[in-house]
Amino acid sequence: MTQNYKSSIQDFNSIVGKKYVLTAQWDKQAYAKGWRYGEGEALAVVKPGTLLEIWNVLQVCVAADIIVIMQAANTGLTGGSTPFGNDYDRPIVIINTMRINAIHVIHEGQQIIALSGSTLFGLENKLESYGREPHSVIGSSCIGASIVGGVCNNSGGALVKRGPAYTELSLFAKIESDGHLVLVNDLGVDLGQTPDEILTNLQNKNYTEKDIKFPNKLASDHEYQERVRDVEARTPARFNADGRRLHTASGCAGKIAVFAVRLDTYVSPKRTQVFYIGSNASDTFMQIRRTILSTFKNLPTSGEYLHRDCYDAAKKYSKDTFVVIDKLGPNFIPKLFNMKRKMDLLADKFSLLPSKFSDKLLQFLSCFWPNHLPKRMEQFRNKFEHHWIIEMSDEGIEEAQQYFDAFFKNSNGDYFICTPKEAKKALLHRFVAASAIGRYHALNAKDLGEMMSMDIALPRNEKNWFEQLPPELDELFEMKLYYGHLFCHVLHQNYILKKGVDAKALKEKLLLTYDARGAEYPAEHNVGHEYTAKPTLSNFYKELDPTNGFNPGIGKTSKLKLWK
């Protein structure tokens, strides 16, 4: 470390306190390694406690020509919130924002302002007394995720009526082309003139109702219902590189430093009902999807698909996660992930303990827990290959039940109306499914090839939605697990390759099959370091960050200063 960077570390210590500046390799690893993908070296991990401290740390980094990676919960699937490799031309500082978790409810609960480390868990709890709900729900890829992280990554979309997280109202810092750091207040709240005033007033909620303005800017995707209903459109309903929904913080992937976002909330339904549907023909689900989206007066709340193979894998390999959430609540999951990370880091230091120690221990313990899935779900598992969990609300409940009663008189499949307990377990089973393939791979890595997770947005008019690979490709896979958000045609297709298969070559062939179908990818997980950013997205990044000082290399772009 040169004297210059020693000085920067000293500056960080004076800004946030030495306790919150991590420089030891052991301490940094949990932040410098992705939850599922990617890792690299960082000069330090800095954990500010206020918005002003973030600003002051940023100033130090910009002055010393240090790369900044903004990080919240570090739950992403594609490695976009950590360093990736060690081929950067400048040192990296990770700024973790999770200590700054305040949420301000404004406009009688119709909107919220979320500070940089606030979470969806916290937002759900905050809105409950207002009879309102957040823009997103906790999903398979974002258990414990932050609100700002969701906006920055175009995340979400499981909710059919709301679409991905989106806003044009945010407070952020960016580095201009001349290298100067500037603060931009696009929150629509009068907070003062200087960065110190703006950030301190927001942090302390030192503003009144009259300071809150309502500019002609969106705080959610108002057009999404119309888009998702258009089942004849040749383009996907939502995807990461959709230029319609790239705006400052929204979709920025960490190319600016976001301090806060302002988002709409939604009235909670008076009644909800979950319908569990099974069929052995993918065409059955296609017919249901097109009819509901194009003819129903009331859109579903959500519609979560699970293939039988994925059902089985989640039952066995995601059991511990299911039980923890079911018994201790979703708030415990970030603690579980943190414990897992620490166990694995500890195991890496001691050769007596196996790699992926936490996965092996938790899988062993889960064997002692009885079957956690409801009897009627298990019966449908035995009867049907394809499973669909559709949630309706209020007047949509009767509309859906009448339709399903008539439809299944002459169609391949069946349905049942879930009890509240069955509904909770069905949705939870679907949302823990994402962890199954990682656990299976961890337990059997020596006998397997690489693992790939593809996040695909199919065109809205696609009728052959279930993947049918040619035999010469299909035979290269050890495991394929399919699940996703079927109404918006976003599918998560997870693969484990047979040992010895060239993962890079196979991935290129897979992507060609998606291209031939008019699909976009990624749909909602962001490009991270796993996907190549398409021109619309990479140009957006360069516009936001002309010096390439924030999160360089994202979307397989240049890691070098000034995008060289």
Short mmCIF file of N, CA and C in Angstrom, two decimals, residues 439-563:
data_model
loop_
_atom_site.label_atom_id
_atom_site.label_comp_id
_atom_site.label_asym_id
_atom_site.label_seq_id
_atom_site.Cartn_x
_atom_site.Cartn_y
_atom_site.Cartn_z
N ARG A 439 -26.95 -25.58 -3.71
CA ARG A 439 -26.70 -26.57 -2.67
C ARG A 439 -26.32 -27.92 -3.29
N TYR A 440 -27.06 -28.33 -4.32
CA TYR A 440 -26.74 -29.61 -4.98
C TYR A 440 -25.32 -29.59 -5.54
N HIS A 441 -24.95 -28.48 -6.16
CA HIS A 441 -23.62 -28.37 -6.73
C HIS A 441 -22.54 -28.39 -5.65
N ALA A 442 -22.82 -27.72 -4.53
CA ALA A 442 -21.85 -27.69 -3.43
C ALA A 442 -21.60 -29.08 -2.86
N LEU A 443 -22.65 -29.89 -2.81
CA LEU A 443 -22.53 -31.22 -2.23
C LEU A 443 -21.86 -32.22 -3.18
N ASN A 444 -21.94 -31.96 -4.48
CA ASN A 444 -21.48 -32.95 -5.47
C ASN A 444 -20.47 -32.38 -6.46
N ALA A 445 -19.80 -31.30 -6.09
CA ALA A 445 -18.98 -30.55 -7.04
C ALA A 445 -17.92 -31.40 -7.73
N LYS A 446 -17.34 -32.35 -7.02
CA LYS A 446 -16.23 -33.13 -7.61
C LYS A 446 -16.68 -33.99 -8.78
N ASP A 447 -17.98 -34.28 -8.85
CA ASP A 447 -18.49 -35.14 -9.92
C ASP A 447 -19.21 -34.34 -11.01
N LEU A 448 -19.23 -33.01 -10.90
CA LEU A 448 -20.03 -32.19 -11.79
C LEU A 448 -19.19 -31.18 -12.55
N GLY A 449 -19.78 -30.67 -13.63
CA GLY A 449 -19.19 -29.54 -14.33
C GLY A 449 -19.64 -28.24 -13.70
N GLU A 450 -19.59 -27.16 -14.48
CA GLU A 450 -19.92 -25.84 -13.95
C GLU A 450 -21.43 -25.68 -13.81
N MET A 451 -21.81 -24.63 -13.03
CA MET A 451 -23.20 -24.28 -12.82
C MET A 451 -23.49 -22.98 -13.58
N MET A 452 -24.64 -22.91 -14.25
CA MET A 452 -25.03 -21.70 -14.96
C MET A 452 -26.47 -21.35 -14.58
N SER A 453 -26.70 -20.06 -14.34
CA SER A 453 -28.04 -19.57 -14.03
C SER A 453 -28.43 -18.53 -15.05
N MET A 454 -29.43 -18.83 -15.85
CA MET A 454 -29.87 -17.93 -16.91
C MET A 454 -31.21 -17.30 -16.55
N ASP A 455 -31.31 -16.03 -16.84
CA ASP A 455 -32.46 -15.21 -16.46
C ASP A 455 -33.05 -14.64 -17.75
N ILE A 456 -34.12 -15.26 -18.25
CA ILE A 456 -34.57 -15.06 -19.62
C ILE A 456 -35.96 -14.40 -19.66
N ALA A 457 -36.09 -13.35 -20.48
CA ALA A 457 -37.38 -12.70 -20.72
C ALA A 457 -37.84 -13.05 -22.12
N LEU A 458 -38.89 -13.87 -22.21
CA LEU A 458 -39.42 -14.28 -23.52
C LEU A 458 -40.36 -13.21 -24.07
N PRO A 459 -40.51 -13.13 -25.39
CA PRO A 459 -41.50 -12.22 -25.96
C PRO A 459 -42.90 -12.53 -25.42
N ARG A 460 -43.72 -11.48 -25.35
CA ARG A 460 -45.06 -11.66 -24.78
C ARG A 460 -45.94 -12.56 -25.64
N ASN A 461 -45.62 -12.68 -26.93
CA ASN A 461 -46.44 -13.52 -27.81
C ASN A 461 -45.92 -14.94 -27.94
N GLU A 462 -44.87 -15.29 -27.21
CA GLU A 462 -44.29 -16.64 -27.30
C GLU A 462 -45.27 -17.67 -26.74
N LYS A 463 -45.61 -18.65 -27.53
CA LYS A 463 -46.52 -19.71 -27.09
C LYS A 463 -45.78 -20.95 -26.62
N ASN A 464 -44.65 -21.25 -27.23
CA ASN A 464 -43.84 -22.41 -26.82
C ASN A 464 -42.84 -21.96 -25.76
N TRP A 465 -43.36 -21.66 -24.56
CA TRP A 465 -42.55 -21.02 -23.52
C TRP A 465 -41.61 -22.00 -22.81
N PHE A 466 -41.97 -23.28 -22.78
CA PHE A 466 -41.14 -24.24 -22.04
C PHE A 466 -39.99 -24.72 -22.92
N GLU A 467 -38.78 -24.61 -22.41
CA GLU A 467 -37.59 -24.89 -23.20
C GLU A 467 -37.50 -26.34 -23.65
N GLN A 468 -37.27 -26.52 -24.95
CA GLN A 468 -37.03 -27.84 -25.54
C GLN A 468 -35.71 -27.75 -26.31
N LEU A 469 -34.64 -28.24 -25.70
CA LEU A 469 -33.33 -28.13 -26.32
C LEU A 469 -33.10 -29.28 -27.30
N PRO A 470 -32.31 -29.04 -28.34
CA PRO A 470 -31.96 -30.14 -29.25
C PRO A 470 -31.16 -31.19 -28.49
N PRO A 471 -31.28 -32.46 -28.88
CA PRO A 471 -30.62 -33.56 -28.14
C PRO A 471 -29.13 -33.36 -27.94
N GLU A 472 -28.45 -32.79 -28.94
CA GLU A 472 -26.99 -32.63 -28.83
C GLU A 472 -26.59 -31.64 -27.74
N LEU A 473 -27.50 -30.73 -27.39
CA LEU A 473 -27.25 -29.84 -26.25
C LEU A 473 -27.77 -30.44 -24.96
N ASP A 474 -28.95 -31.02 -25.02
CA ASP A 474 -29.61 -31.56 -23.83
C ASP A 474 -28.75 -32.60 -23.11
N GLU A 475 -28.01 -33.38 -23.87
CA GLU A 475 -27.24 -34.46 -23.27
C GLU A 475 -26.01 -33.96 -22.50
N LEU A 476 -25.71 -32.66 -22.61
CA LEU A 476 -24.54 -32.10 -21.93
C LEU A 476 -24.84 -31.66 -20.50
N PHE A 477 -26.12 -31.75 -20.09
CA PHE A 477 -26.52 -31.26 -18.77
C PHE A 477 -26.70 -32.39 -17.78
N GLU A 478 -26.21 -32.17 -16.57
CA GLU A 478 -26.45 -33.08 -15.47
C GLU A 478 -27.80 -32.78 -14.81
N MET A 479 -28.14 -31.48 -14.76
CA MET A 479 -29.40 -31.07 -14.11
C MET A 479 -29.90 -29.79 -14.77
N LYS A 480 -31.23 -29.70 -14.92
CA LYS A 480 -31.87 -28.48 -15.40
C LYS A 480 -33.05 -28.18 -14.47
N LEU A 481 -33.06 -26.99 -13.91
CA LEU A 481 -34.16 -26.60 -13.03
C LEU A 481 -34.81 -25.34 -13.58
N TYR A 482 -36.13 -25.42 -13.79
CA TYR A 482 -36.88 -24.30 -14.38
C TYR A 482 -37.91 -23.76 -13.40
N TYR A 483 -37.90 -22.44 -13.24
CA TYR A 483 -38.93 -21.76 -12.44
C TYR A 483 -39.01 -20.32 -12.92
N GLY A 484 -40.01 -19.57 -12.50
CA GLY A 484 -40.08 -18.19 -12.95
C GLY A 484 -41.44 -17.55 -12.77
N HIS A 485 -41.57 -16.37 -13.38
CA HIS A 485 -42.78 -15.54 -13.28
C HIS A 485 -43.52 -15.67 -14.62
N LEU A 486 -44.46 -16.59 -14.70
CA LEU A 486 -44.96 -17.02 -15.99
C LEU A 486 -45.82 -15.98 -16.69
N PHE A 487 -46.56 -15.15 -15.94
CA PHE A 487 -47.41 -14.17 -16.60
C PHE A 487 -46.59 -13.17 -17.42
N CYS A 488 -45.45 -12.75 -16.89
CA CYS A 488 -44.62 -11.80 -17.63
C CYS A 488 -43.56 -12.50 -18.47
N HIS A 489 -43.62 -13.85 -18.50
CA HIS A 489 -42.71 -14.64 -19.33
C HIS A 489 -41.24 -14.46 -18.96
N VAL A 490 -40.97 -14.27 -17.68
CA VAL A 490 -39.60 -14.25 -17.20
C VAL A 490 -39.31 -15.60 -16.55
N LEU A 491 -38.34 -16.32 -17.11
CA LEU A 491 -38.02 -17.66 -16.63
C LEU A 491 -36.59 -17.72 -16.13
N HIS A 492 -36.40 -18.38 -15.00
CA HIS A 492 -35.07 -18.62 -14.46
C HIS A 492 -34.71 -20.07 -14.79
N GLN A 493 -33.69 -20.24 -15.62
CA GLN A 493 -33.32 -21.56 -16.12
C GLN A 493 -31.91 -21.87 -15.61
N ASN A 494 -31.87 -22.75 -14.60
CA ASN A 494 -30.60 -23.07 -13.94
C ASN A 494 -30.08 -24.42 -14.41
N TYR A 495 -28.81 -24.47 -14.71
CA TYR A 495 -28.22 -25.68 -15.28
C TYR A 495 -26.96 -26.09 -14.52
N ILE A 496 -26.74 -27.39 -14.42
CA ILE A 496 -25.44 -27.93 -14.02
C ILE A 496 -24.95 -28.80 -15.17
N LEU A 497 -23.73 -28.54 -15.61
CA LEU A 497 -23.18 -29.26 -16.75
C LEU A 497 -22.53 -30.56 -16.30
N LYS A 498 -22.45 -31.49 -17.21
CA LYS A 498 -21.71 -32.71 -16.93
C LYS A 498 -20.22 -32.38 -16.85
N LYS A 499 -19.53 -33.17 -16.11
CA LYS A 499 -18.10 -32.93 -15.90
C LYS A 499 -17.36 -32.98 -17.24
N GLY A 500 -16.51 -31.98 -17.45
CA GLY A 500 -15.72 -31.93 -18.66
C GLY A 500 -16.33 -31.12 -19.79
N VAL A 501 -17.58 -30.69 -19.65
CA VAL A 501 -18.24 -29.90 -20.70
C VAL A 501 -17.70 -28.47 -20.68
N ASP A 502 -17.42 -27.92 -21.84
CA ASP A 502 -16.91 -26.56 -21.98
C ASP A 502 -18.06 -25.58 -21.71
N ALA A 503 -18.06 -24.94 -20.54
CA ALA A 503 -19.17 -24.08 -20.13
C ALA A 503 -19.30 -22.85 -21.02
N LYS A 504 -18.17 -22.25 -21.38
CA LYS A 504 -18.22 -21.04 -22.21
C LYS A 504 -18.85 -21.33 -23.57
N ALA A 505 -18.41 -22.40 -24.20
CA ALA A 505 -18.93 -22.75 -25.52
C ALA A 505 -20.42 -23.10 -25.45
N LEU A 506 -20.80 -23.84 -24.41
CA LEU A 506 -22.20 -24.23 -24.27
C LEU A 506 -23.08 -23.01 -24.00
N LYS A 507 -22.59 -22.10 -23.18
CA LYS A 507 -23.37 -20.89 -22.88
C LYS A 507 -23.62 -20.09 -24.15
N GLU A 508 -22.61 -19.99 -25.01
CA GLU A 508 -22.79 -19.26 -26.27
C GLU A 508 -23.86 -19.91 -27.14
N LYS A 509 -23.89 -21.24 -27.15
CA LYS A 509 -24.92 -21.94 -27.93
C LYS A 509 -26.31 -21.73 -27.32
N LEU A 510 -26.39 -21.73 -25.99
CA LEU A 510 -27.67 -21.47 -25.33
C LEU A 510 -28.18 -20.07 -25.66
N LEU A 511 -27.28 -19.09 -25.60
CA LEU A 511 -27.70 -17.72 -25.87
C LEU A 511 -28.20 -17.57 -27.31
N LEU A 512 -27.61 -18.33 -28.22
CA LEU A 512 -28.10 -18.29 -29.60
C LEU A 512 -29.52 -18.82 -29.70
N THR A 513 -29.86 -19.83 -28.89
CA THR A 513 -31.24 -20.33 -28.91
C THR A 513 -32.20 -19.28 -28.37
N TYR A 514 -31.77 -18.52 -27.35
CA TYR A 514 -32.62 -17.45 -26.81
C TYR A 514 -32.78 -16.32 -27.84
N ASP A 515 -31.68 -15.99 -28.52
CA ASP A 515 -31.75 -14.95 -29.54
C ASP A 515 -32.73 -15.33 -30.65
N ALA A 516 -32.70 -16.60 -31.03
CA ALA A 516 -33.58 -17.07 -32.11
C ALA A 516 -35.05 -16.95 -31.72
N ARG A 517 -35.32 -16.96 -30.44
CA ARG A 517 -36.70 -16.85 -29.96
C ARG A 517 -37.11 -15.41 -29.67
N GLY A 518 -36.21 -14.46 -29.87
CA GLY A 518 -36.52 -13.06 -29.60
C GLY A 518 -36.48 -12.72 -28.13
N ALA A 519 -35.79 -13.51 -27.35
CA ALA A 519 -35.71 -13.28 -25.91
C ALA A 519 -34.69 -12.20 -25.58
N GLU A 520 -34.83 -11.63 -24.38
CA GLU A 520 -33.84 -10.71 -23.83
C GLU A 520 -33.29 -11.32 -22.56
N TYR A 521 -32.04 -10.98 -22.26
CA TYR A 521 -31.41 -11.50 -21.04
C TYR A 521 -30.30 -10.54 -20.63
N PRO A 522 -30.12 -10.34 -19.33
CA PRO A 522 -30.96 -10.87 -18.25
C PRO A 522 -32.28 -10.11 -18.16
N ALA A 523 -33.23 -10.73 -17.49
CA ALA A 523 -34.55 -10.12 -17.33
C ALA A 523 -34.59 -9.21 -16.11
N GLU A 524 -34.07 -9.69 -14.98
CA GLU A 524 -34.22 -8.92 -13.74
C GLU A 524 -33.04 -9.04 -12.78
N HIS A 525 -32.04 -9.83 -13.11
CA HIS A 525 -30.91 -10.03 -12.19
C HIS A 525 -29.76 -9.07 -12.47
N ASN A 526 -29.87 -8.23 -13.44
CA ASN A 526 -28.83 -7.32 -13.90
C ASN A 526 -27.68 -8.10 -14.52
N VAL A 527 -26.89 -7.39 -15.32
CA VAL A 527 -25.82 -8.05 -16.05
C VAL A 527 -24.69 -8.50 -15.13
N GLY A 528 -24.44 -7.74 -14.05
CA GLY A 528 -23.33 -8.08 -13.17
C GLY A 528 -22.06 -8.27 -13.98
N HIS A 529 -21.32 -9.32 -13.65
CA HIS A 529 -20.13 -9.68 -14.43
C HIS A 529 -20.37 -10.98 -15.21
N GLU A 530 -21.63 -11.41 -15.26
CA GLU A 530 -21.96 -12.68 -15.91
C GLU A 530 -22.45 -12.49 -17.33
N TYR A 531 -23.13 -11.37 -17.60
CA TYR A 531 -23.68 -11.10 -18.92
C TYR A 531 -22.97 -9.92 -19.56
N THR A 532 -23.01 -9.86 -20.89
CA THR A 532 -22.50 -8.71 -21.63
C THR A 532 -23.60 -7.66 -21.75
N ALA A 533 -23.32 -6.45 -21.34
CA ALA A 533 -24.30 -5.36 -21.45
C ALA A 533 -24.50 -5.00 -22.91
N LYS A 534 -25.74 -4.99 -23.36
CA LYS A 534 -26.05 -4.59 -24.73
C LYS A 534 -25.84 -3.08 -24.88
N PRO A 535 -25.71 -2.58 -26.12
CA PRO A 535 -25.36 -1.17 -26.32
C PRO A 535 -26.24 -0.18 -25.57
N THR A 536 -27.56 -0.42 -25.51
CA THR A 536 -28.43 0.49 -24.79
C THR A 536 -27.98 0.64 -23.35
N LEU A 537 -27.60 -0.48 -22.74
CA LEU A 537 -27.20 -0.49 -21.34
C LEU A 537 -25.79 0.08 -21.16
N SER A 538 -24.85 -0.36 -21.97
CA SER A 538 -23.47 0.13 -21.81
C SER A 538 -23.37 1.62 -22.09
N ASN A 539 -24.14 2.13 -23.04
CA ASN A 539 -24.14 3.57 -23.31
C ASN A 539 -24.73 4.34 -22.14
N PHE A 540 -25.75 3.77 -21.50
CA PHE A 540 -26.33 4.38 -20.30
C PHE A 540 -25.29 4.46 -19.19
N TYR A 541 -24.52 3.39 -19.01
CA TYR A 541 -23.47 3.38 -17.98
C TYR A 541 -22.44 4.48 -18.26
N LYS A 542 -22.02 4.61 -19.51
CA LYS A 542 -21.00 5.60 -19.85
C LYS A 542 -21.52 7.02 -19.67
N GLU A 543 -22.80 7.21 -19.92
CA GLU A 543 -23.39 8.54 -19.70
C GLU A 543 -23.42 8.89 -18.22
N LEU A 544 -23.75 7.90 -17.38
CA LEU A 544 -23.81 8.15 -15.94
C LEU A 544 -22.42 8.35 -15.35
N ASP A 545 -21.43 7.64 -15.87
CA ASP A 545 -20.12 7.55 -15.23
C ASP A 545 -19.02 7.70 -16.27
N PRO A 546 -18.81 8.92 -16.78
CA PRO A 546 -17.87 9.11 -17.90
C PRO A 546 -16.41 8.78 -17.57
N THR A 547 -16.01 8.82 -16.29
CA THR A 547 -14.61 8.48 -15.95
C THR A 547 -14.44 7.01 -15.60
N ASN A 548 -15.55 6.27 -15.51
CA ASN A 548 -15.52 4.85 -15.12
C ASN A 548 -14.94 4.68 -13.72
N GLY A 549 -15.41 5.52 -12.81
CA GLY A 549 -14.93 5.48 -11.43
C GLY A 549 -15.78 4.64 -10.51
N PHE A 550 -17.04 4.34 -10.92
CA PHE A 550 -17.94 3.53 -10.12
C PHE A 550 -18.13 2.16 -10.77
N ASN A 551 -17.87 1.10 -10.03
CA ASN A 551 -18.17 -0.27 -10.46
C ASN A 551 -17.74 -0.59 -11.89
N PRO A 552 -16.49 -0.30 -12.24
CA PRO A 552 -16.05 -0.58 -13.62
C PRO A 552 -16.05 -2.08 -13.93
N GLY A 553 -16.23 -2.38 -15.19
CA GLY A 553 -16.24 -3.78 -15.63
C GLY A 553 -17.62 -4.40 -15.64
N ILE A 554 -18.62 -3.70 -15.12
CA ILE A 554 -19.97 -4.25 -15.05
C ILE A 554 -20.47 -4.50 -16.47
N GLY A 555 -21.13 -5.62 -16.67
CA GLY A 555 -21.61 -5.97 -18.01
C GLY A 555 -20.49 -6.28 -18.98
N LYS A 556 -19.33 -6.72 -18.43
CA LYS A 556 -18.15 -7.06 -19.24
C LYS A 556 -17.65 -5.86 -20.05
N THR A 557 -17.84 -4.66 -19.49
CA THR A 557 -17.29 -3.45 -20.09
C THR A 557 -15.87 -3.25 -19.58
N SER A 558 -15.23 -2.17 -20.00
CA SER A 558 -13.85 -1.89 -19.60
C SER A 558 -13.75 -1.66 -18.09
N LYS A 559 -12.66 -2.14 -17.51
CA LYS A 559 -12.36 -1.87 -16.10
C LYS A 559 -11.41 -0.68 -15.95
N LEU A 560 -11.00 -0.10 -17.05
CA LEU A 560 -9.97 0.92 -17.02
C LEU A 560 -10.54 2.33 -16.93
N LYS A 561 -9.75 3.24 -16.39
CA LYS A 561 -10.16 4.62 -16.25
C LYS A 561 -10.50 5.22 -17.62
N LEU A 562 -11.55 6.02 -17.65
CA LEU A 562 -12.03 6.68 -18.87
C LEU A 562 -12.45 5.69 -19.95
N TRP A 563 -12.77 4.46 -19.54
CA TRP A 563 -13.30 3.43 -20.44
C TRP A 563 -12.29 3.04 -21.52
#
